[in-house]
Short mmCIF file of C-alpha atoms in Angstrom, two decimals:
data_model
loop_
_atom_site.label_atom_id
_atom_site.label_comp_id
_atom_site.label_asym_id
_atom_site.label_seq_id
_atom_site.Cartn_x
_atom_site.Cartn_y
_atom_site.Cartn_z
CA UNK A 1 -109.59 266.24 -105.70
CA UNK A 2 -109.57 265.22 -109.29
CA UNK A 3 -107.59 262.34 -110.37
CA UNK A 4 -105.25 264.16 -112.57
CA UNK A 5 -101.57 265.17 -112.70
CA UNK A 6 -100.75 268.89 -112.77
CA UNK A 7 -97.11 269.97 -112.67
CA UNK A 8 -96.05 273.57 -112.39
CA UNK A 9 -98.84 275.64 -114.21
CA UNK A 10 -97.63 279.17 -114.05
CA UNK A 11 -94.38 280.96 -113.55
CA UNK A 12 -94.02 280.83 -109.75
CA UNK A 13 -90.49 279.57 -108.90
CA UNK A 14 -91.26 278.06 -105.41
CA UNK A 15 -90.80 274.83 -103.76
CA UNK A 16 -92.95 273.07 -101.07
CA UNK A 17 -91.35 270.22 -99.00
CA UNK A 18 -93.94 267.68 -97.28
CA UNK A 19 -92.08 265.92 -94.49
CA UNK A 20 -93.95 262.63 -93.77
CA UNK A 21 -93.19 261.44 -90.18
CA UNK A 22 -95.18 257.97 -90.69
CA UNK A 23 -93.66 255.18 -88.90
CA UNK A 24 -93.83 253.30 -92.41
CA UNK A 25 -91.09 253.40 -94.93
CA UNK A 26 -91.87 254.49 -98.46
CA UNK A 27 -92.77 251.10 -99.95
CA UNK A 28 -95.78 250.93 -97.50
CA UNK A 29 -99.13 252.68 -97.91
CA UNK A 30 -99.33 255.67 -95.68
CA UNK A 31 -102.58 257.56 -94.90
CA UNK A 32 -100.50 260.66 -93.95
CA UNK A 33 -99.05 260.45 -97.41
CA UNK A 34 -102.61 260.16 -99.03
CA UNK A 35 -103.73 263.24 -97.23
CA UNK A 36 -100.42 265.22 -98.31
CA UNK A 37 -101.19 264.24 -101.79
CA UNK A 38 -104.40 266.08 -101.50
CA UNK A 39 -102.68 269.27 -100.51
CA UNK A 40 -99.91 268.80 -103.11
CA UNK A 41 -102.54 268.74 -105.80
CA UNK A 42 -103.47 272.21 -105.01
CA UNK A 43 -100.07 273.66 -104.71
CA UNK A 44 -99.05 271.99 -107.95
CA UNK A 45 -102.04 273.70 -109.54
CA UNK A 46 -100.80 277.06 -108.38
CA UNK A 47 -97.39 276.40 -109.92
CA UNK A 48 -95.50 275.28 -106.80
CA UNK A 49 -92.99 272.31 -107.02
CA UNK A 50 -93.81 269.85 -104.48
CA UNK A 51 -91.73 266.89 -102.95
CA UNK A 52 -92.60 264.54 -100.06
CA UNK A 53 -89.93 262.89 -98.01
CA UNK A 54 -90.83 259.97 -96.03
CA UNK A 55 -88.44 260.42 -92.87
CA UNK A 56 -88.60 256.64 -91.99
CA UNK A 57 -86.46 256.08 -94.99
CA UNK A 58 -83.52 258.20 -93.49
CA UNK A 59 -81.23 257.45 -90.79
CA UNK A 60 -81.61 260.56 -88.56
CA UNK A 61 -79.57 260.53 -85.44
CA UNK A 62 -80.79 261.83 -82.04
CA UNK A 63 -79.00 264.96 -80.91
CA UNK A 64 -79.07 268.71 -80.85
CA UNK A 65 -76.62 269.55 -83.55
CA UNK A 66 -77.30 270.21 -87.18
CA UNK A 67 -74.91 267.20 -87.99
CA UNK A 68 -74.35 264.38 -85.71
CA UNK A 69 -71.49 262.89 -87.67
CA UNK A 70 -71.10 259.66 -89.41
CA UNK A 71 -74.18 257.85 -90.53
CA UNK A 72 -76.57 260.92 -89.72
CA UNK A 73 -78.73 261.69 -92.72
CA UNK A 74 -80.15 264.67 -91.25
CA UNK A 75 -77.99 267.05 -93.19
CA UNK A 76 -79.57 265.74 -96.40
CA UNK A 77 -83.15 266.45 -95.12
CA UNK A 78 -82.03 269.91 -93.86
CA UNK A 79 -80.68 270.88 -97.26
CA UNK A 80 -84.05 270.26 -98.76
CA UNK A 81 -85.71 272.25 -95.96
CA UNK A 82 -83.40 275.29 -96.66
CA UNK A 83 -84.29 275.09 -100.31
CA UNK A 84 -88.07 275.17 -99.59
CA UNK A 85 -90.42 278.07 -99.50
CA UNK A 86 -93.13 275.93 -97.74
CA UNK A 87 -92.57 273.21 -95.39
CA UNK A 88 -95.44 270.90 -94.35
CA UNK A 89 -95.06 268.31 -91.46
CA UNK A 90 -97.45 265.33 -91.58
CA UNK A 91 -98.01 262.84 -88.91
CA UNK A 92 -100.10 259.97 -87.86
CA UNK A 93 -101.64 259.88 -84.39
CA UNK A 94 -100.31 257.42 -81.85
CA UNK A 95 -101.61 257.24 -78.27
CA UNK A 96 -103.31 260.74 -78.89
CA UNK A 97 -100.06 262.39 -79.99
CA UNK A 98 -97.86 262.90 -83.11
CA UNK A 99 -95.51 260.20 -83.93
CA UNK A 100 -91.93 259.68 -82.50
CA UNK A 101 -90.59 260.62 -85.76
CA UNK A 102 -92.32 263.79 -85.84
CA UNK A 103 -90.90 264.47 -82.29
CA UNK A 104 -87.44 263.69 -83.76
CA UNK A 105 -87.89 266.07 -86.73
CA UNK A 106 -88.80 268.92 -84.53
CA UNK A 107 -85.74 268.43 -82.19
CA UNK A 108 -83.59 268.43 -85.10
CA UNK A 109 -85.13 271.48 -86.72
CA UNK A 110 -84.89 273.19 -83.51
CA UNK A 111 -81.07 272.27 -83.27
CA UNK A 112 -80.57 273.70 -86.75
CA UNK A 113 -82.50 276.86 -86.07
CA UNK A 114 -79.48 278.68 -84.83
CA UNK A 115 -77.86 278.77 -88.43
CA UNK A 116 -78.10 282.17 -89.87
CA UNK A 117 -79.34 283.35 -93.21
CA UNK A 118 -77.39 286.11 -95.05
CA UNK A 119 -79.30 288.72 -92.88
CA UNK A 120 -78.38 287.17 -89.76
CA UNK A 121 -81.80 285.70 -88.92
CA UNK A 122 -82.50 282.05 -88.39
CA UNK A 123 -82.55 280.01 -91.84
CA UNK A 124 -86.22 279.18 -91.12
CA UNK A 125 -87.22 282.95 -91.42
CA UNK A 126 -89.21 283.63 -94.57
CA UNK A 127 -90.48 280.01 -94.83
CA UNK A 128 -94.00 279.07 -94.28
CA UNK A 129 -95.17 276.03 -92.24
CA UNK A 130 -98.13 273.87 -92.14
CA UNK A 131 -99.38 270.49 -90.71
CA UNK A 132 -101.52 267.44 -91.80
CA UNK A 133 -102.53 264.85 -89.38
CA UNK A 134 -104.21 261.48 -89.71
CA UNK A 135 -105.39 258.86 -87.22
CA UNK A 136 -108.28 257.15 -85.33
CA UNK A 137 -109.89 258.53 -82.19
CA UNK A 138 -108.61 262.06 -80.98
CA UNK A 139 -105.35 263.75 -80.92
CA UNK A 140 -105.41 265.68 -84.25
CA UNK A 141 -105.60 269.24 -82.77
CA UNK A 142 -103.17 268.51 -80.15
CA UNK A 143 -100.65 267.11 -82.67
CA UNK A 144 -101.14 270.07 -85.00
CA UNK A 145 -100.88 272.50 -82.08
CA UNK A 146 -97.51 270.98 -81.24
CA UNK A 147 -96.23 270.92 -84.69
CA UNK A 148 -97.37 274.60 -85.46
CA UNK A 149 -96.12 276.02 -82.18
CA UNK A 150 -92.80 274.40 -82.76
CA UNK A 151 -92.46 275.70 -86.34
CA UNK A 152 -93.18 279.17 -85.47
CA UNK A 153 -90.83 279.21 -82.39
CA UNK A 154 -87.95 278.50 -84.61
CA UNK A 155 -88.71 281.02 -87.38
CA UNK A 156 -91.32 279.72 -89.66
CA UNK A 157 -94.23 281.99 -90.47
CA UNK A 158 -97.50 280.04 -89.59
CA UNK A 159 -100.63 281.55 -91.46
CA UNK A 160 -104.05 280.95 -90.41
CA UNK A 161 -105.92 277.79 -90.93
CA UNK A 162 -102.94 275.78 -92.01
CA UNK A 163 -103.79 272.41 -90.15
CA UNK A 164 -105.78 269.78 -91.82
CA UNK A 165 -106.67 266.41 -90.53
CA UNK A 166 -108.86 263.30 -90.51
CA UNK A 167 -109.75 261.11 -87.65
CA UNK A 168 -111.97 258.01 -87.62
CA UNK A 169 -114.49 256.84 -85.12
CA UNK A 170 -113.33 255.86 -81.73
CA UNK A 171 -111.72 252.37 -81.60
CA UNK A 172 -110.27 250.25 -84.36
CA UNK A 173 -111.84 251.11 -87.74
CA UNK A 174 -111.29 252.20 -91.28
CA UNK A 175 -108.32 254.42 -92.03
CA UNK A 176 -108.34 257.60 -94.13
CA UNK A 177 -107.71 255.70 -97.30
CA UNK A 178 -110.21 252.95 -96.60
CA UNK A 179 -112.80 255.55 -95.47
CA UNK A 180 -112.66 256.85 -99.14
CA UNK A 181 -109.98 259.66 -98.47
CA UNK A 182 -111.97 261.86 -96.03
CA UNK A 183 -114.99 263.94 -96.09
CA UNK A 184 -116.24 267.38 -97.04
CA UNK A 185 -114.77 268.88 -93.98
CA UNK A 186 -111.42 267.39 -94.30
CA UNK A 187 -111.18 268.29 -98.15
CA UNK A 188 -112.26 271.68 -97.31
CA UNK A 189 -109.51 272.06 -94.66
CA UNK A 190 -106.89 270.71 -97.03
CA UNK A 191 -107.92 273.24 -99.79
CA UNK A 192 -107.78 276.12 -97.27
CA UNK A 193 -104.60 275.13 -95.89
CA UNK A 194 -102.95 274.70 -99.42
CA UNK A 195 -104.15 278.33 -100.56
CA UNK A 196 -103.04 280.11 -97.38
CA UNK A 197 -99.79 278.29 -97.77
CA UNK A 198 -99.25 279.62 -101.19
CA UNK A 199 -100.60 283.13 -100.50
CA UNK A 200 -98.19 283.80 -97.51
CA UNK A 201 -95.17 282.23 -99.36
CA UNK A 202 -95.73 284.77 -102.03
CA UNK A 203 -96.04 287.56 -99.80
CA UNK A 204 -92.73 286.72 -98.04
CA UNK A 205 -90.89 286.31 -101.44
CA UNK A 206 -91.94 289.77 -102.36
CA UNK A 207 -91.87 291.22 -98.74
CA UNK A 208 -89.42 289.31 -96.71
CA UNK A 209 -89.35 289.89 -92.79
CA UNK A 210 -86.87 292.65 -92.32
CA UNK A 211 -83.64 291.91 -90.28
CA UNK A 212 -84.60 294.31 -87.47
CA UNK A 213 -84.74 293.06 -83.98
CA UNK A 214 -84.72 289.36 -85.09
CA UNK A 215 -81.03 288.58 -85.83
CA UNK A 216 -79.28 285.97 -83.97
#
């Protein structure tokens, strides 16, 4: 990725939301955020408006309702999800699995999936989902598998090859940022993820999934 800022080249009026489930708040450096930045570059170069939310900054309650009441900031996050054409979930790997915040996110998305759009489908229909994962040792594919399955199960469309990841060598070692921001394989995966997200998002804008056999 070139070190440059590109904002909304082109006339496509679409939004991409990157949900970072790092355990670190936004005042701390995040490897997951750094990998997301690579994808955001490609989307912005295609005219897509992008935004990253660090979910550790929010007070998100446990529970299976769209709004768990006083103090629950999930409704703020959900509104941004509703506005987005593309939603990318990013997670670090801990003990070979996605983060606890990623699990909480998927639970709250699942709880909100019974809300209907104007056609009677889940509110997540005609949205594109993807995943990015960073960590040491193994767990990248398992984490991505869990996220992508969950997203499609609740209504998101998951295109091919929309998981990008970086993992270091076994044992303690350099992180994604310390390693120089990945390698050719990871960078290639991020580019493929980004282009496929945009392509399928445009398809669904022009040809949304018909409300036939899939209304709630």
